[in-house]
Coordinates of N, CA and C in Angstrom, one line a residue:
M1 N 82.9 177.3 222.1 CA 81.9 177.7 221.2 C 81.8 177.0 220.0
A2 N 80.7 176.5 219.5 CA 80.4 175.8 218.2 C 80.7 176.6 217.0
R3 N 81.5 175.9 216.1 CA 81.8 176.6 214.9 C 80.6 176.8 214.1
P4 N 80.5 178.1 213.5 CA 79.4 178.4 212.8 C 79.3 177.5 211.5
H5 N 78.0 177.2 211.0 CA 77.8 176.4 209.9 C 78.4 177.0 208.6
S6 N 79.0 176.2 207.8 CA 79.6 176.8 206.6 C 78.9 176.0 205.4
I7 N 78.3 176.8 204.5 CA 77.6 176.3 203.3 C 78.6 175.6 202.4
S8 N 79.6 176.4 202.4 CA 80.8 176.0 201.4 C 81.3 174.5 201.7
R9 N 81.6 174.4 203.1 CA 82.0 173.1 203.6 C 80.9 171.9 203.4
T10 N 79.8 172.3 203.6 CA 78.6 171.4 203.4 C 78.6 170.9 201.8
L11 N 78.7 171.9 200.9 CA 78.7 171.7 199.4 C 79.9 170.8 199.2
A12 N 81.1 171.1 199.7 CA 82.3 170.3 199.4 C 82.1 168.9 199.9
A13 N 81.5 168.7 201.1 CA 81.3 167.4 201.6 C 80.4 166.6 200.8
L14 N 79.3 167.2 200.2 CA 78.3 166.5 199.4 C 79.0 166.2 198.1
V15 N 79.8 167.0 197.5 CA 80.5 166.7 196.2 C 81.4 165.5 196.5
L16 N 82.2 165.5 197.5 CA 83.2 164.6 197.7 C 82.5 163.2 198.0
L17 N 81.4 163.2 198.7 CA 80.7 162.0 199.0 C 80.0 161.4 197.7
A18 N 79.5 162.3 196.9 CA 78.9 161.9 195.6 C 79.9 161.2 194.7
L19 N 81.2 161.9 194.6 CA 82.2 161.3 193.9 C 82.6 160.0 194.4
A20 N 82.6 159.8 195.8 CA 83.0 158.5 196.4 C 81.9 157.4 196.0
V21 N 80.7 157.8 195.9 CA 79.7 156.9 195.5 C 79.9 156.4 194.1
V22 N 80.1 157.4 193.2 CA 80.3 157.0 191.8 C 81.6 156.1 191.7
L23 N 82.7 156.5 192.3 CA 84.0 155.7 192.2 C 83.8 154.3 192.8
L24 N 83.2 154.2 193.9 CA 83.1 152.9 194.6 C 82.1 152.1 193.9
A25 N 81.1 152.6 193.3 CA 80.2 151.7 192.6 C 80.9 151.3 191.3
S26 N 81.7 152.2 190.7 CA 82.4 151.7 189.4 C 83.3 150.7 189.7
L27 N 84.0 150.7 190.9 CA 85.0 149.7 191.2 C 84.1 148.4 191.3
G28 N 82.9 148.4 191.9 CA 82.1 147.2 192.1 C 81.8 146.6 190.7
R29 N 81.3 147.5 189.8 CA 81.0 147.0 188.5 C 82.2 146.4 187.8
W30 N 83.4 147.0 187.9 CA 84.5 146.5 187.4 C 84.8 145.0 187.9
Q31 N 84.7 144.8 189.1 CA 84.9 143.5 189.7 C 83.9 142.5 189.2
L32 N 82.6 143.0 188.9 CA 81.6 142.1 188.4 C 82.1 141.7 186.9
Q33 N 82.6 142.7 186.2 CA 83.1 142.4 184.7 C 84.2 141.4 184.9
R34 N 85.2 141.5 185.8 CA 86.3 140.7 186.0 C 85.8 139.2 186.3
A35 N 84.7 139.2 187.1 CA 84.1 137.9 187.5 C 83.5 137.2 186.2
D36 N 82.9 138.0 185.3 CA 82.3 137.5 184.1 C 83.4 136.9 183.2
E37 N 84.5 137.7 183.1 CA 85.7 137.2 182.3 C 86.2 135.9 182.8
R38 N 86.4 135.8 184.1 CA 87.0 134.6 184.7 C 85.9 133.5 184.5
R39 N 84.7 133.8 184.6 CA 83.6 132.7 184.4 C 83.7 132.2 183.0
A40 N 83.9 133.2 182.1 CA 83.9 132.8 180.6 C 85.2 131.9 180.3
T41 N 86.4 132.4 181.0 CA 87.7 131.6 180.9 C 87.4 130.2 181.4
L42 N 86.7 130.0 182.5 CA 86.5 128.7 183.0 C 85.7 127.8 182.2
H43 N 84.7 128.4 181.6 CA 83.8 127.7 180.7 C 84.7 127.3 179.3
T44 N 85.5 128.2 178.9 CA 86.4 127.8 177.8 C 87.3 126.6 178.1
I45 N 87.8 126.6 179.3 CA 88.7 125.5 179.7 C 87.9 124.2 179.8
E46 N 86.8 124.3 180.5 CA 86.0 123.0 180.6 C 85.5 122.6 179.3
A47 N 85.0 123.5 178.4 CA 84.6 123.1 177.1 C 85.7 122.3 176.3
G48 N 86.9 123.0 176.3 CA 88.0 122.5 175.5 C 88.4 121.1 176.0
R49 N 88.6 120.9 177.4 CA 88.9 119.6 177.8 C 87.9 118.5 177.7
Q50 N 86.7 118.9 177.4 CA 85.6 117.9 177.2 C 85.5 117.4 175.8
Q51 N 86.3 118.0 174.9 CA 86.3 117.6 173.4 C 87.2 116.4 173.3
P52 N 87.0 115.5 172.2 CA 87.7 114.4 172.0 C 89.2 114.8 171.7
P53 N 90.2 114.0 171.9 CA 91.6 114.4 171.6 C 91.7 114.5 170.2
L54 N 92.5 115.5 169.7 CA 92.8 115.9 168.4 C 94.2 115.4 168.0
T55 N 94.3 114.8 166.8 CA 95.5 114.5 166.2 C 96.1 115.6 165.3
L56 N 97.1 116.2 165.7 CA 97.6 117.3 164.8 C 98.3 116.8 163.6
D57 N 98.1 117.5 162.5 CA 98.8 117.2 161.4 C 99.0 118.5 160.5
A58 N 99.7 118.4 159.4 CA 100.0 119.7 158.6 C 98.7 120.4 158.2
D59 N 97.6 119.5 157.9 CA 96.3 120.0 157.4 C 95.2 120.1 158.3
V60 N 95.5 120.3 159.7 CA 94.5 120.3 160.6 C 93.7 121.6 160.4
P61 N 92.4 121.7 160.4 CA 91.6 122.8 160.2 C 91.7 123.7 161.5
P62 N 91.9 125.0 161.3 CA 92.0 126.0 162.5 C 90.9 125.9 163.3
A63 N 89.7 125.7 162.9 CA 88.5 125.5 163.7 C 88.6 124.4 164.8
A64 N 89.4 123.4 164.4 CA 89.5 122.4 165.4 C 90.5 122.5 166.5
L65 N 91.3 123.7 166.5 CA 92.3 124.0 167.4 C 91.7 124.7 168.6
T66 N 90.7 124.1 169.3 CA 90.1 124.7 170.4 C 91.1 124.8 171.6
P67 N 91.0 126.0 172.3 CA 92.0 126.1 173.5 C 91.7 125.0 174.5
W68 N 92.6 124.5 175.1 CA 92.6 123.4 176.2 C 92.0 122.1 175.7
R69 N 92.0 122.0 174.4 CA 91.6 120.7 173.9 C 92.7 119.7 174.0
P70 N 92.4 118.4 174.4 CA 93.6 117.3 174.4 C 94.0 117.2 172.9
A71 N 95.3 117.0 172.8 CA 95.8 116.8 171.4 C 97.1 115.9 171.5
R72 N 97.4 115.4 170.3 CA 98.6 114.6 170.2 C 99.2 114.9 168.8
A73 N 100.6 114.7 168.7 CA 101.2 115.0 167.4 C 102.4 114.0 167.4
V74 N 102.7 113.6 166.1 CA 103.7 112.6 165.9 C 104.6 113.3 164.8
G75 N 105.8 113.4 165.1 CA 106.8 114.0 164.2 C 108.3 113.9 164.7
Q76 N 109.1 114.7 164.2 CA 110.5 114.8 164.6 C 110.8 116.1 165.3
W77 N 111.6 116.0 166.3 CA 111.9 117.3 167.0 C 113.0 118.0 166.3
R78 N 112.9 119.3 166.3 CA 114.0 120.1 165.8 C 114.7 120.7 167.0
D79 N 115.5 120.0 167.7 CA 116.0 120.5 169.0 C 117.0 121.6 168.8
D80 N 117.5 121.8 167.5 CA 118.5 122.9 167.2 C 117.7 124.2 167.2
L81 N 116.4 124.1 167.1 CA 115.5 125.3 167.0 C 114.9 125.6 168.3
T82 N 115.3 125.0 169.4 CA 114.7 125.2 170.7 C 114.9 126.6 171.2
V83 N 114.0 127.3 171.8 CA 114.0 128.6 172.4 C 113.8 128.4 173.9
V84 N 114.6 129.1 174.7 CA 114.4 129.0 176.2 C 113.6 130.3 176.6
L85 N 112.6 130.1 177.3 CA 111.7 131.1 177.8 C 112.2 131.5 179.3
E86 N 112.6 132.7 179.5 CA 113.1 133.0 180.9 C 112.1 133.4 181.9
N87 N 112.4 133.4 183.1 CA 111.6 133.8 184.3 C 110.3 133.2 184.4
R88 N 110.3 132.0 184.3 CA 109.2 131.1 184.4 C 109.3 130.3 185.7
N89 N 108.5 130.7 186.7 CA 108.6 130.1 188.1 C 107.7 128.9 188.2
H90 N 108.2 128.0 189.0 CA 107.4 126.8 189.3 C 107.5 126.4 190.9
D91 N 106.4 126.5 191.6 CA 106.4 126.3 193.0 C 107.4 127.3 193.7
G92 N 107.4 128.4 193.2 CA 108.2 129.5 193.9 C 109.7 129.4 193.4
R93 N 110.0 128.5 192.6 CA 111.5 128.3 192.0 C 111.6 129.0 190.7
P94 N 112.6 129.8 190.5 CA 112.9 130.4 189.2 C 113.4 129.3 188.2
G95 N 113.1 129.5 187.0 CA 113.5 128.5 186.0 C 113.2 129.0 184.5
F96 N 113.1 128.0 183.6 CA 112.9 128.2 182.2 C 111.8 127.3 181.7
W97 N 111.2 127.6 180.5 CA 110.4 126.8 179.8 C 111.2 126.6 178.4
L98 N 111.1 125.4 177.9 CA 111.7 124.9 176.7 C 110.7 124.8 175.6
A99 N 110.8 125.7 174.5 CA 109.9 125.6 173.4 C 110.6 125.1 172.2
T100 N 110.1 123.9 171.7 CA 110.8 123.2 170.5 C 109.7 122.8 169.5
P101 N 110.0 123.1 168.3 CA 109.1 122.6 167.2 C 109.2 121.1 167.0
L102 N 108.1 120.5 166.7 CA 107.9 119.1 166.3 C 107.4 119.1 164.9
V103 N 108.2 118.7 164.0 CA 107.9 118.7 162.5 C 106.9 117.7 162.1
L104 N 105.8 118.1 161.7 CA 104.8 117.2 161.3 C 104.8 116.8 159.8
D105 N 105.4 117.6 159.0 CA 105.5 117.3 157.5 C 106.8 117.9 157.1
A106 N 107.8 117.0 157.0 CA 109.1 117.5 156.6 C 109.3 118.1 155.1
S107 N 108.5 117.5 154.3 CA 108.5 118.0 152.8 C 107.9 119.3 152.7
R108 N 107.0 119.7 153.6 CA 106.5 121.1 153.5 C 107.0 122.0 154.7
N109 N 107.8 121.4 155.6 CA 108.4 122.1 156.7 C 107.4 122.7 157.6
V110 N 106.3 121.9 157.9 CA 105.2 122.3 158.8 C 105.5 121.7 160.1
A111 N 105.3 122.5 161.2 CA 105.6 122.1 162.5 C 104.7 122.7 163.5
V112 N 104.6 122.1 164.6 CA 103.8 122.7 165.8 C 104.8 123.1 166.9
L113 N 104.6 124.2 167.5 CA 105.5 124.6 168.6 C 105.1 124.0 169.8
V114 N 106.0 123.3 170.5 CA 105.5 122.5 171.7 C 106.3 123.2 173.0
L115 N 105.6 123.4 174.0 CA 106.3 123.8 175.3 C 106.6 122.3 175.9
R116 N 107.8 122.0 176.0 CA 108.3 120.7 176.4 C 108.3 120.5 177.9
G117 N 108.5 121.6 178.6 CA 108.6 121.5 180.1 C 109.3 122.6 180.7
W118 N 109.3 122.6 182.1 CA 110.0 123.5 182.9 C 111.3 122.9 183.4
V119 N 112.4 123.9 183.5 CA 113.6 123.4 183.9 C 114.0 124.4 185.0
A120 N 114.6 124.0 186.2 CA 115.1 124.9 187.2 C 116.3 125.7 186.8
R121 N 116.3 126.9 187.3 CA 117.5 127.7 187.1 C 118.6 127.3 188.1
A122 N 119.9 127.4 187.7 CA 120.9 126.9 188.5 C 121.1 127.9 189.7
V123 N 121.6 127.3 190.9 CA 121.9 128.0 192.0 C 122.9 129.2 191.7
P124 N 122.6 130.5 192.2 CA 123.6 131.5 191.8 C 125.0 131.1 192.2
G125 N 125.9 131.5 191.2 CA 127.3 131.0 191.4 C 127.6 129.8 190.8
Q126 N 126.6 129.0 190.3 CA 126.8 127.7 189.7 C 126.5 127.8 188.3
P127 N 127.1 127.0 187.4 CA 126.8 127.0 186.1 C 125.5 126.3 185.8
Q128 N 124.8 126.8 184.8 CA 123.5 126.2 184.3 C 123.8 124.8 183.7
P129 N 123.1 123.6 184.1 CA 123.3 122.4 183.5 C 122.8 122.5 182.1
P130 N 123.2 121.6 181.2 CA 122.6 121.5 179.9 C 121.1 121.3 179.9
F131 N 120.4 121.8 179.1 CA 119.0 121.6 179.0 C 118.7 120.2 178.4
P132 N 117.7 119.6 178.9 CA 117.3 118.2 178.4 C 117.2 118.3 177.0
P133 N 117.8 117.5 176.2 CA 117.5 117.5 174.7 C 116.3 116.7 174.4
A134 N 115.7 117.1 173.2 CA 114.5 116.4 172.7 C 115.0 115.1 172.1
P135 N 114.3 114.0 172.2 CA 114.9 112.7 171.7 C 114.7 112.8 170.2
A136 N 115.7 112.0 169.6 CA 115.8 111.8 168.1 C 114.8 110.9 167.5
G137 N 114.6 110.9 166.3 CA 113.7 110.1 165.6 C 112.3 110.4 165.6
E138 N 111.3 109.6 165.2 CA 110.0 109.9 165.2 C 109.5 109.8 166.6
Q139 N 108.7 110.8 167.0 CA 108.3 110.9 168.4 C 106.8 111.3 168.5
M140 N 106.2 110.9 169.7 CA 104.8 111.4 169.9 C 104.8 112.3 171.1
A141 N 104.2 113.4 170.9 CA 103.9 114.4 172.1 C 102.5 114.5 172.2
S142 N 102.0 114.5 173.6 CA 100.5 114.8 173.8 C 100.5 115.8 175.0
G143 N 99.3 116.5 174.9 CA 99.1 117.5 175.9 C 97.7 118.2 175.7
E144 N 97.8 119.6 175.9 CA 96.7 120.5 175.7 C 97.0 121.6 174.8
L145 N 96.1 122.1 174.0 CA 96.3 123.2 173.2 C 96.2 124.6 173.9
V146 N 96.9 125.5 173.6 CA 96.6 126.9 174.0 C 96.9 127.8 172.8
T147 N 96.3 129.0 172.8 CA 96.3 129.8 171.5 C 97.8 130.4 171.3
H148 N 98.5 130.6 172.4 CA 99.8 131.2 172.2 C 100.7 130.8 173.5
V149 N 101.9 131.2 173.3 CA 102.7 131.0 174.4 C 102.4 132.1 175.6
P150 N 102.1 131.6 176.8 CA 101.7 132.5 177.7 C 102.8 133.6 177.9
R151 N 102.3 134.8 178.0 CA 103.1 135.9 178.1 C 103.4 136.4 179.6
L152 N 104.6 137.1 179.8 CA 104.9 137.7 180.9 C 105.0 139.3 180.8
F153 N 104.6 139.9 181.8 CA 104.8 141.5 181.7 C 106.3 141.8 181.3
E154 N 106.4 142.7 180.3 CA 107.8 143.0 179.9 C 107.9 144.5 179.8
L155 N 108.9 145.0 180.4 CA 109.0 146.5 180.3 C 109.6 146.8 179.0
W156 N 109.0 148.0 178.3 CA 109.5 148.4 177.0 C 111.0 148.5 176.9
G157 N 111.5 149.1 177.8 CA 113.0 149.3 177.7 C 113.8 148.1 177.9
M158 N 113.3 147.0 178.4 CA 114.0 145.8 178.6 C 113.9 144.8 177.4
S159 N 112.9 145.0 176.6 CA 112.6 144.0 175.5 C 113.8 143.7 174.5
A160 N 114.6 144.9 174.3 CA 115.8 144.7 173.4 C 116.8 143.7 174.0
A161 N 116.8 143.5 175.3 CA 117.8 142.7 175.9 C 117.7 141.3 175.6
A162 N 116.6 140.8 175.3 CA 116.5 139.3 175.1 C 115.6 139.2 173.7
T163 N 116.2 139.6 172.6 CA 115.4 139.6 171.3 C 115.8 138.2 170.6
L164 N 114.7 137.7 169.9 CA 114.9 136.5 169.3 C 115.8 136.8 168.0
P165 N 116.8 136.0 167.7 CA 117.6 136.1 166.6 C 116.9 136.2 165.3
P166 N 117.3 136.9 164.3 CA 116.7 137.0 163.0 C 116.5 135.7 162.3
R167 N 117.5 134.8 162.5 CA 117.5 133.5 162.0 C 117.8 132.4 163.0
L168 N 117.2 131.3 162.8 CA 117.5 130.1 163.8 C 117.8 128.9 162.9
P169 N 118.7 128.1 163.4 CA 119.5 128.1 164.8 C 120.5 129.2 164.7
A170 N 120.9 129.6 165.9 CA 121.9 130.7 166.1 C 123.3 130.1 165.5
P171 N 124.0 131.0 164.9 CA 125.3 130.5 164.4 C 126.2 130.0 165.4
D172 N 126.3 130.4 166.7 CA 127.1 129.9 167.6 C 126.6 128.6 168.3
G173 N 125.4 128.3 167.9 CA 124.8 127.1 168.5 C 124.2 127.3 169.9
V174 N 124.2 128.4 170.4 CA 123.6 128.7 171.8 C 122.2 128.9 171.7
L175 N 121.4 128.2 172.5 CA 119.9 128.4 172.5 C 119.6 129.8 172.9
P176 N 118.8 130.4 172.1 CA 118.4 131.8 172.4 C 117.5 131.9 173.7
K177 N 117.6 132.9 174.5 CA 116.7 133.1 175.7 C 116.0 134.3 175.5
V178 N 114.6 134.1 175.6 CA 113.7 135.4 175.5 C 112.7 135.3 176.6
Q179 N 112.1 136.5 176.9 CA 111.0 136.4 177.9 C 109.7 136.0 177.3
N180 N 109.4 136.5 176.2 CA 108.1 136.2 175.5 C 108.4 135.8 174.1
L181 N 107.5 135.0 173.5 CA 107.7 134.4 172.2 C 106.4 134.4 171.4
A182 N 106.4 135.2 170.3 CA 105.1 135.2 169.4 C 105.3 134.2 168.4
L183 N 104.3 133.4 168.0 CA 104.3 132.4 167.0 C 104.8 133.0 165.6
E184 N 104.3 134.1 165.3 CA 104.7 134.7 163.9 C 106.2 135.1 163.9
D185 N 106.7 135.6 165.1 CA 108.1 135.9 165.1 C 109.0 134.6 165.1
Y186 N 108.5 133.6 165.7 CA 109.4 132.4 165.8 C 109.3 131.7 164.3
A187 N 108.1 131.7 163.8 CA 108.0 131.0 162.4 C 108.9 131.7 161.4
R188 N 109.0 133.1 161.5 CA 109.9 133.8 160.6 C 111.2 133.5 160.9
A189 N 111.7 133.5 162.1 CA 113.1 133.2 162.4 C 113.6 131.9 162.0
A190 N 112.6 130.8 162.3 CA 113.0 129.4 162.1 C 112.7 129.0 160.6
G191 N 112.1 129.9 159.8 CA 111.8 129.6 158.4 C 110.9 128.4 158.1
M192 N 109.8 128.4 159.2 CA 108.9 127.3 159.2 C 107.5 127.7 159.0
T193 N 106.6 126.9 158.6 CA 105.1 127.0 158.7 C 104.5 126.4 160.0
L194 N 104.1 127.2 160.8 CA 103.6 126.6 162.1 C 102.1 126.5 162.1
V195 N 101.7 125.4 162.7 CA 100.2 125.2 163.0 C 99.9 126.3 164.0
P196 N 98.8 127.1 163.7 CA 98.5 128.2 164.6 C 97.9 127.9 166.0
T197 N 98.7 127.2 166.8 CA 98.5 126.7 168.1 C 99.7 126.4 168.8
V198 N 99.7 126.3 170.2 CA 100.8 125.8 170.9 C 100.4 124.6 171.7
L199 N 101.2 123.6 171.7 CA 100.9 122.4 172.5 C 101.7 122.4 173.8
Q200 N 101.0 122.4 174.9 CA 101.7 122.2 176.1 C 101.7 120.8 176.5
Q201 N 103.0 120.3 176.5 CA 103.1 118.8 176.5 C 103.0 118.3 177.9
L202 N 102.2 117.1 178.0 CA 102.0 116.4 179.3 C 102.6 115.1 179.2
A203 N 102.8 114.5 178.1 CA 103.3 113.1 177.9 C 104.0 112.9 176.7
P204 N 105.0 111.9 176.6 CA 105.5 111.1 177.6 C 106.3 111.8 178.5
E205 N 106.6 111.2 179.8 CA 107.4 111.9 180.6 C 108.9 112.0 180.2
A206 N 109.5 113.0 180.7 CA 110.9 113.3 180.2 C 111.8 113.6 181.5
P207 N 112.9 112.9 181.6 CA 113.8 113.2 182.9 C 114.2 114.7 182.9
G208 N 114.1 115.4 183.9 CA 114.6 116.7 184.0 C 113.5 117.7 183.6
L209 N 112.3 117.4 183.3 CA 111.4 118.4 182.8 C 110.1 118.2 183.7
S210 N 109.6 119.3 184.3 CA 108.3 119.4 184.9 C 107.3 119.9 184.0
R211 N 106.1 119.3 184.0 CA 105.0 119.8 183.1 C 103.7 120.2 183.8
D212 N 103.9 120.8 185.0 CA 102.7 121.2 185.8 C 102.5 122.7 185.3
W213 N 101.7 122.8 184.1 CA 101.6 124.0 183.5 C 100.6 125.0 184.2
P214 N 100.9 126.3 184.3 CA 99.9 127.2 185.0 C 98.6 127.4 184.2
Q215 N 97.6 127.6 184.9 CA 96.2 127.9 184.4 C 95.8 129.3 184.6
P216 N 95.0 129.9 183.7 CA 94.6 131.3 184.0 C 93.7 131.2 185.4
S217 N 93.7 132.3 186.0 CA 92.8 132.4 187.2 C 91.4 132.3 186.9
V218 N 90.6 131.5 187.5 CA 89.2 131.4 187.2 C 88.4 131.5 188.5
D219 N 88.9 132.1 189.5 CA 88.3 132.2 190.8 C 87.4 133.4 190.8
Y220 N 86.2 133.3 190.0 CA 85.3 134.5 189.8 C 84.5 134.8 191.1
N221 N 84.5 133.8 192.1 CA 83.8 134.1 193.4 C 84.5 135.1 194.2
Q222 N 85.9 135.2 194.0 CA 86.7 136.2 194.6 C 86.4 137.6 194.2
N223 N 86.2 137.8 192.9 CA 85.9 139.0 192.2 C 84.4 139.4 192.7
Q224 N 83.5 138.4 192.8 CA 82.1 138.8 193.3 C 82.2 139.3 194.8
G225 N 83.0 138.6 195.6 CA 83.2 139.1 197.0 C 83.7 140.6 197.0
Y226 N 84.8 140.8 196.1 CA 85.3 142.2 196.1 C 84.2 143.2 195.7
A227 N 83.4 142.8 194.6 CA 82.3 143.6 194.1 C 81.3 143.9 195.3
L228 N 81.0 142.9 196.1 CA 80.0 143.1 197.2 C 80.6 144.2 198.2
Q229 N 81.9 144.1 198.5 CA 82.6 145.0 199.3 C 82.6 146.4 198.9
W230 N 82.8 146.7 197.6 CA 82.8 148.0 196.9 C 81.4 148.5 196.9
F231 N 80.4 147.7 196.7 CA 79.0 148.2 196.7 C 78.6 148.6 198.1
A232 N 79.1 147.9 199.0 CA 78.8 148.1 200.5 C 79.4 149.5 200.8
F233 N 80.7 149.8 200.5 CA 81.3 151.1 200.7 C 80.6 152.1 200.0
A234 N 80.1 151.9 198.8 CA 79.3 152.9 198.0 C 77.9 153.2 198.7
A235 N 77.4 152.1 199.3 CA 76.1 152.5 200.0 C 76.4 153.3 201.3
I236 N 77.5 153.0 202.0 CA 77.8 153.8 203.2 C 78.1 155.2 202.8
A237 N 78.8 155.5 201.7 CA 78.9 156.8 201.2 C 77.7 157.5 200.9
A238 N 76.8 156.7 200.2 CA 75.5 157.3 199.9 C 74.7 157.7 201.1
I239 N 74.8 156.8 202.2 CA 74.0 157.2 203.4 C 74.6 158.4 204.1
A240 N 76.0 158.5 204.0 CA 76.6 159.7 204.6 C 76.1 160.9 203.8
W241 N 76.1 160.7 202.6 CA 75.6 161.9 201.7 C 74.2 162.4 202.1
L242 N 73.4 161.4 202.3 CA 72.0 161.8 202.8 C 72.0 162.5 204.1
V243 N 72.8 161.8 205.0 CA 72.9 162.5 206.4 C 73.4 163.9 206.3
V244 N 74.4 164.2 205.6 CA 74.9 165.5 205.4 C 73.8 166.5 204.9
L245 N 73.2 166.0 203.8 CA 72.2 166.8 203.2 C 71.1 167.1 204.2
V246 N 70.5 166.1 204.8 CA 69.4 166.2 205.8 C 69.7 167.2 207.0
R247 N 70.9 167.1 207.4 CA 71.4 168.0 208.5 C 71.5 169.5 208.0
A248 N 72.0 169.6 206.8 CA 72.1 171.0 206.2 C 70.7 171.6 206.0
M249 N 69.7 170.8 205.6 CA 68.4 171.2 205.4 C 67.9 171.7 206.7
R250 N 68.1 170.9 207.7 CA 67.5 171.2 209.1 C 68.1 172.5 209.7
R251 N 69.4 172.6 209.5 CA 70.1 173.9 210.0 C 69.5 175.1 209.2
R252 N 69.3 174.9 208.0 CA 68.8 176.0 207.2 C 67.4 176.4 207.6
R253 N 66.6 175.4 207.9 CA 65.2 175.6 208.4 C 65.2 176.2 209.7
A254 N 66.1 175.8 210.5 CA 66.2 176.4 212.0 C 66.6 177.9 211.9
A255 N 67.5 178.1 210.9 CA 68.1 179.4 210.8 C 67.0 180.4 210.2
S256 N 66.1 179.8 209.4 CA 65.1 180.7 208.9 C 64.0 181.0 209.9
L257 N 63.8 180.2 211.0 CA 62.9 180.5 211.9 C 63.3 181.4 213.1
D258 N 64.7 181.7 213.1 CA 65.3 182.6 214.1 C 64.9 184.0 213.8

C-alpha cells in the first residue's frame, strides 16, 4: 500500500532543496571570485615582467619596486646574516631556501634581502652538508622582485619552535632556521635598513643552488570549470525543487476533488 502523502516531508524537502540551491550557487560564485583573483595575479606577473630591468640601490623609490619586475643589485653579501627557510620543496624533494642580505650602501647599512636559492635536505640519518656560502667581495645578483618572502602555512602552536633570534648573527655562529620570514622582523634582528622588496635571484649561477622559484597559481580556467559544475548542481537542485512543488500541488488538487 502506498504511503500517505506527508505535508511536513514535502515542506522539509522543499526547504532542503532551497538551501542546496543557495549553497551550490554560492560555491559557484566563490569559484568565479577565485578565477578573478588568479586572473589579476597573472596580469600582475605579466605586467611586472614586461617592465625594464631595475637597478636596486639604497635610494630606489618604492613605487619602482613592482612585483615580478626584473632587477639587479650590486653590493657585498653578509653571509653571516643568512637565514635558512625550512620545508621548501623542489620537484617533490624536501629542502631549504637561503635568504642572505646584499649590502647596497655600507655607510648607511642599507641592504636588499635576496633569496639565493634552494638546497636539498640531507638523506635521513646523514649529516646536512654545509650550505653554499655567498661569495666575498663586490658581487652582482639579478632576478625578479617579490613583495615578501613566500609564506608557508604555520600552526600557531609550532611557531615558537623556529623563532628568529633577537639579534643576528647568532652568537654560536649557527645559521638560524625558520619556516617563515617577515622583512620587518629580519631587519630588526639584523640591525639593517632593508629595501622594501625581496629579490629572487636567478643569476649568476652558483654551484649547489637551484633557482627554479615557485609561482602563484594562475590557472583561472580551472576555477571557471569548477564554477560551471557548481552552477549545474544548483540548477539540478532548483529543478528538483520545482518537481517536488508541482507534485505536491497536484496531490493537493486531487485530494480537494475527492
